[in-house]
PDB file of C-alpha atoms in Angstrom:
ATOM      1  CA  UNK A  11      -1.726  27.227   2.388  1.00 52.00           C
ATOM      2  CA  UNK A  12      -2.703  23.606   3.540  1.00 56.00           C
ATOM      3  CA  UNK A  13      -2.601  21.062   0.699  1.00 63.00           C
ATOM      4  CA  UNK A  14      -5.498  18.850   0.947  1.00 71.00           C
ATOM      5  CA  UNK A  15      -5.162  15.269   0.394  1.00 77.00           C
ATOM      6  CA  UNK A  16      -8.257  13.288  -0.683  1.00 87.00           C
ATOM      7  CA  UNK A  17      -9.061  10.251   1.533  1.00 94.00           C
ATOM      8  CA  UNK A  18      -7.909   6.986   0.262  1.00 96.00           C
ATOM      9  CA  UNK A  19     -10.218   3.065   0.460  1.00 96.00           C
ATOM     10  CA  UNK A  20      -9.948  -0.078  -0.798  1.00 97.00           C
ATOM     11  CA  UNK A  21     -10.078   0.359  -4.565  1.00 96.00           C
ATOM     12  CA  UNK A  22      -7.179   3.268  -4.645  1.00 97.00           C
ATOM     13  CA  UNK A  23      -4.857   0.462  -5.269  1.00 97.00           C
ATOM     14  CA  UNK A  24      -2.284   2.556  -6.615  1.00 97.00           C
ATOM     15  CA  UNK A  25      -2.493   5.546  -4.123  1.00 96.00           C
ATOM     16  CA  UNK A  26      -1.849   2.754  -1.646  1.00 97.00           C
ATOM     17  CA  UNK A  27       0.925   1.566  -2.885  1.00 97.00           C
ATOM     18  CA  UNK A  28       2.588   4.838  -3.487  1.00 96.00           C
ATOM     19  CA  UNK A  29       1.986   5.865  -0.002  1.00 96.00           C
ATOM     20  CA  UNK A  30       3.187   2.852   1.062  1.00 97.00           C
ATOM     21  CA  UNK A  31       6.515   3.179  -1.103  1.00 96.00           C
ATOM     22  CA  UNK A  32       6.319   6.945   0.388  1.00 94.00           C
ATOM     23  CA  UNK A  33       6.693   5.024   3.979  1.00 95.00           C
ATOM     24  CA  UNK A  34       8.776   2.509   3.672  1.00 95.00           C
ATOM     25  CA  UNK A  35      10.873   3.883   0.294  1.00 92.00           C
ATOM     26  CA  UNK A  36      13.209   0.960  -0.430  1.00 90.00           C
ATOM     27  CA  UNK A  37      13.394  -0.704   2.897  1.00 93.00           C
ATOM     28  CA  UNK A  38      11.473  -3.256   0.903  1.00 94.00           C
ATOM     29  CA  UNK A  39      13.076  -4.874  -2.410  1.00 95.00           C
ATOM     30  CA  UNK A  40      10.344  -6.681  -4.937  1.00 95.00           C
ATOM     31  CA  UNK A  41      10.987  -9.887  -3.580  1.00 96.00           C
ATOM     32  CA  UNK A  42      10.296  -8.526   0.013  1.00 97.00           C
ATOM     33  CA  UNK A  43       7.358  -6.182  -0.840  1.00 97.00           C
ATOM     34  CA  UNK A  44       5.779 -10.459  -2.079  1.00 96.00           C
ATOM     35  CA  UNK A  45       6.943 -11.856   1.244  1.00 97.00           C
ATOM     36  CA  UNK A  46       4.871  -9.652   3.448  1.00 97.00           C
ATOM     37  CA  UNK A  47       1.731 -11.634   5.206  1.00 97.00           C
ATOM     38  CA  UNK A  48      -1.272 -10.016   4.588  1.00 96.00           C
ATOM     39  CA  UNK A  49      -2.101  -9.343   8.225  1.00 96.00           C
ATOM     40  CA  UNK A  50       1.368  -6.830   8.242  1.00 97.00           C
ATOM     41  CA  UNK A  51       0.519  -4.979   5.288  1.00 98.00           C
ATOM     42  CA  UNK A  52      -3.462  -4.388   6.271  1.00 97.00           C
ATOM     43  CA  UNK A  53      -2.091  -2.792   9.414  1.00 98.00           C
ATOM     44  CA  UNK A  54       0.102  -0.693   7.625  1.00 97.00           C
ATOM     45  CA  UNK A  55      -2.628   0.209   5.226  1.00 98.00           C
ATOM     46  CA  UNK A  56      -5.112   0.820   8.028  1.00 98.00           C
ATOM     47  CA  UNK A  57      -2.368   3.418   9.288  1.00 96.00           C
ATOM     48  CA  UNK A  58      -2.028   5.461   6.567  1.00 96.00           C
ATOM     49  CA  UNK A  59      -2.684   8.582   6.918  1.00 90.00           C
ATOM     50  CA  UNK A  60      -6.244   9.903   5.113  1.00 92.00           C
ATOM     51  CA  UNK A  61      -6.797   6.311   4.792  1.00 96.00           C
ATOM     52  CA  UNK A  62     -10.920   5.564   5.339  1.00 95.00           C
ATOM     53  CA  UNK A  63     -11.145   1.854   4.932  1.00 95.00           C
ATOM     54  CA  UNK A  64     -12.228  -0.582   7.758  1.00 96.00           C
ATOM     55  CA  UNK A  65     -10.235  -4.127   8.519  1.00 96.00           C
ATOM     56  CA  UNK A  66     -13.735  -5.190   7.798  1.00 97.00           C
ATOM     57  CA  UNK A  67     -13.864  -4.375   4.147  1.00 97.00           C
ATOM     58  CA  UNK A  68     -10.068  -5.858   3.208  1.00 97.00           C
ATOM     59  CA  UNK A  69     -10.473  -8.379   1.032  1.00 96.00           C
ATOM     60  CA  UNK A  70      -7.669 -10.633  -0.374  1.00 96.00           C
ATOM     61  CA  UNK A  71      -8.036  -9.257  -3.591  1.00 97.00           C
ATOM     62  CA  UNK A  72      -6.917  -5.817  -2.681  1.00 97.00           C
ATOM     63  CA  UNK A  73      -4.499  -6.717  -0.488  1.00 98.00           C
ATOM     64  CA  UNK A  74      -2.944  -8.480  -3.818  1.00 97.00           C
ATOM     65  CA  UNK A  75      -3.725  -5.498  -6.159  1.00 98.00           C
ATOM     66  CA  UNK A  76      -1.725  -3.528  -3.432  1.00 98.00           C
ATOM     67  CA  UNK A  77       1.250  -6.026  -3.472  1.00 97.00           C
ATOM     68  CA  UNK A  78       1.568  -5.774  -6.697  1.00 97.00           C
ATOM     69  CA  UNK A  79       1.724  -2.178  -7.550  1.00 98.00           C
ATOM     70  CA  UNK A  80       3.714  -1.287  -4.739  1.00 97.00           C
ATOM     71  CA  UNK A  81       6.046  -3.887  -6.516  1.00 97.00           C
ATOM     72  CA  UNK A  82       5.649  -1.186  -9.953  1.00 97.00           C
ATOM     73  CA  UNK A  83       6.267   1.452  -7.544  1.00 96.00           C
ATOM     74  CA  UNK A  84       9.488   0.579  -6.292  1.00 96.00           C
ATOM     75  CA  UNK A  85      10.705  -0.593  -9.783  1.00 96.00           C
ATOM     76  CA  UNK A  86       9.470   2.207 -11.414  1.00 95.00           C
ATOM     77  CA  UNK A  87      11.742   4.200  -8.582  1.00 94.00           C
ATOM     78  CA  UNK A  88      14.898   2.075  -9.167  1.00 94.00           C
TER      79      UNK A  88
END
């Protein structure tokens, strides 16, 4: 049986972030998850897998959103 995982864009903050703690796990402390530039993380969010957004439609204000509850994430996993 193949579990099927919906595809993920822009808005899914949160699904973002939890793949991203998925990836990375605690490689990244909260005060390293804030330090990341913006041009790191949308590459790693562009190469997440079932992920369907463009570079084109990043805007700064998800790339925050996403900073911010992969920061929940990993405290919520501490």
């Amino acid at each position: 049986m193949t579990y099927f995982e919906p595809p993920i864009h822009w808005q899914d903050h949160e699904d973002i972030a939890m793949a991203l703690y998925e990836k990375f796990g605690d490689d990244f402390t909260e005060a390293k998850i804030y330090r990341i530039r913006f041009t790191d993380l949308l590459d790693w969010v562009l190469s997440l897998p079932n992920f369907e957004g463009t570079r084109e439609q990043a805007t700064e204000g998800h790339l925050e959103q996403i900073q911010a509850k992969w920061v929940y994430e990993w405290r919520d996993n501490q």
